[in-house]
Amino acid sequence: MFSRGYLVVVAAEAILLFGGIRLLAMWELPKEVNVAWVALVVGVHFIVLAPIWKEWGIAVPGVLLTVLGAAGLVLASTTAVVWVPFVSGVLSGVVLLTGSVAFGWRAVTARTA
């Protein structure tokens, strides 16, 4: 599970997260855009990990997080910037919670079957 591929993905994610947030600040974008950036990077991280772990189910929340992050980045350039934390933050949290419950439920039911 924690192979070289995983370590490369996590290292790239850390660089993209922290480097991206610094770039966004240098470009003087609203702080709300940081939430969208985090959702986008975390979503892509799940998509990239799916083939490495051979667990294609994690690509689903990955795609949803990526879309929510991208939507937040688009909203940040409009007058609807106040909605970015809800779209990219709260809804991403709902996706992660739902995914965690679904995967946990699947693991529990697989053990009892």
Short mmCIF file of C-alpha atoms in Angstrom, two decimals:
data_model
loop_
_atom_site.label_atom_id
_atom_site.label_comp_id
_atom_site.label_asym_id
_atom_site.label_seq_id
_atom_site.Cartn_x
_atom_site.Cartn_y
_atom_site.Cartn_z
CA MET A 1 0.00 0.00 0.00
CA PHE A 2 2.80 2.43 0.86
CA SER A 3 4.94 1.71 -2.18
CA ARG A 4 7.29 4.04 -4.01
CA GLY A 5 4.38 5.14 -6.22
CA TYR A 6 2.41 6.15 -3.15
CA LEU A 7 5.34 8.10 -1.75
CA VAL A 8 5.84 9.93 -5.05
CA VAL A 9 2.14 10.87 -5.16
CA VAL A 10 2.19 12.14 -1.57
CA ALA A 11 5.38 14.14 -2.17
CA ALA A 12 3.89 15.71 -5.30
CA GLU A 13 0.69 16.45 -3.42
CA ALA A 14 2.58 18.25 -0.64
CA ILE A 15 4.54 20.32 -3.17
CA LEU A 16 1.39 21.20 -5.12
CA LEU A 17 -0.61 22.04 -1.98
CA PHE A 18 1.90 24.31 -0.29
CA GLY A 19 3.51 25.68 -3.45
CA GLY A 20 0.12 26.33 -5.00
CA ILE A 21 -1.19 28.16 -1.95
CA ARG A 22 1.90 30.38 -1.96
CA LEU A 23 1.42 31.13 -5.66
CA LEU A 24 -2.24 31.95 -5.12
CA ALA A 25 -1.24 34.37 -2.36
CA MET A 26 1.42 35.96 -4.59
CA TRP A 27 -1.23 36.49 -7.27
CA GLU A 28 -3.34 38.21 -4.58
CA LEU A 29 -6.35 35.99 -5.15
CA PRO A 30 -9.05 35.84 -2.46
CA LYS A 31 -8.21 33.50 0.42
CA GLU A 32 -11.30 31.43 -0.37
CA VAL A 33 -9.49 30.09 -3.44
CA ASN A 34 -7.20 28.09 -1.12
CA VAL A 35 -10.11 25.81 -0.21
CA ALA A 36 -10.77 25.15 -3.89
CA TRP A 37 -7.09 24.46 -4.53
CA VAL A 38 -6.91 21.93 -1.69
CA ALA A 39 -10.03 20.12 -2.94
CA LEU A 40 -8.62 20.00 -6.47
CA VAL A 41 -5.22 18.65 -5.42
CA VAL A 42 -6.68 16.07 -3.02
CA GLY A 43 -9.12 14.94 -5.71
CA VAL A 44 -6.35 14.46 -8.25
CA HIS A 45 -4.34 12.60 -5.59
CA PHE A 46 -7.15 10.03 -5.24
CA ILE A 47 -7.45 9.65 -9.01
CA VAL A 48 -3.71 9.05 -9.37
CA LEU A 49 -3.65 6.60 -6.45
CA ALA A 50 -6.47 4.46 -7.90
CA PRO A 51 -4.27 2.58 -10.41
CA ILE A 52 -1.32 2.44 -8.01
CA TRP A 53 -3.43 0.77 -5.34
CA LYS A 54 -5.56 -1.07 -7.92
CA GLU A 55 -8.60 0.22 -6.04
CA TRP A 56 -10.70 1.94 -8.66
CA GLY A 57 -13.40 2.89 -6.17
CA ILE A 58 -11.29 5.73 -4.79
CA ALA A 59 -11.33 7.38 -8.20
CA VAL A 60 -15.01 8.21 -7.71
CA PRO A 61 -14.54 10.55 -4.73
CA GLY A 62 -11.37 11.76 -6.46
CA VAL A 63 -13.30 12.88 -9.51
CA LEU A 64 -15.98 14.50 -7.35
CA LEU A 65 -13.39 16.39 -5.28
CA THR A 66 -11.59 17.49 -8.43
CA VAL A 67 -14.83 18.81 -9.90
CA LEU A 68 -15.74 20.61 -6.66
CA GLY A 69 -12.26 22.13 -6.51
CA ALA A 70 -12.43 23.28 -10.12
CA ALA A 71 -15.90 24.70 -9.53
CA GLY A 72 -14.55 26.65 -6.57
CA LEU A 73 -11.70 28.04 -8.65
CA VAL A 74 -14.22 29.23 -11.24
CA LEU A 75 -16.48 30.72 -8.55
CA ALA A 76 -13.49 32.54 -7.04
CA SER A 77 -13.21 34.65 -10.16
CA THR A 78 -16.82 35.82 -9.90
CA THR A 79 -18.93 37.74 -7.44
CA ALA A 80 -19.99 34.36 -5.99
CA VAL A 81 -16.59 33.98 -4.29
CA VAL A 82 -18.34 33.70 -0.90
CA TRP A 83 -19.73 30.32 -2.03
CA VAL A 84 -16.29 28.78 -2.58
CA PRO A 85 -15.91 27.49 1.01
CA PHE A 86 -19.30 25.78 0.78
CA VAL A 87 -18.82 24.30 -2.69
CA SER A 88 -15.18 23.27 -2.36
CA GLY A 89 -15.03 22.80 1.41
CA VAL A 90 -18.33 21.62 2.83
CA LEU A 91 -19.40 19.58 -0.19
CA SER A 92 -15.92 18.03 -0.40
CA GLY A 93 -16.25 17.05 3.24
CA VAL A 94 -19.60 15.42 2.48
CA VAL A 95 -18.01 13.48 -0.39
CA LEU A 96 -15.12 12.29 1.82
CA LEU A 97 -17.44 11.33 4.66
CA THR A 98 -19.79 9.47 2.33
CA GLY A 99 -16.86 7.70 0.67
CA SER A 100 -15.38 6.72 4.03
CA VAL A 101 -18.68 5.33 5.26
CA ALA A 102 -19.22 3.43 2.00
CA PHE A 103 -15.73 1.88 2.01
CA GLY A 104 -15.99 1.10 5.72
CA TRP A 105 -19.38 -0.51 5.26
CA ARG A 106 -18.05 -2.54 2.36
CA ALA A 107 -15.11 -3.75 4.46
CA VAL A 108 -17.33 -4.71 7.39
CA THR A 109 -19.86 -6.56 5.27
CA ALA A 110 -17.07 -8.39 3.39
CA ARG A 111 -15.67 -9.72 6.68
CA THR A 112 -19.02 -10.95 7.94
CA ALA A 113 -19.96 -12.66 4.68
#
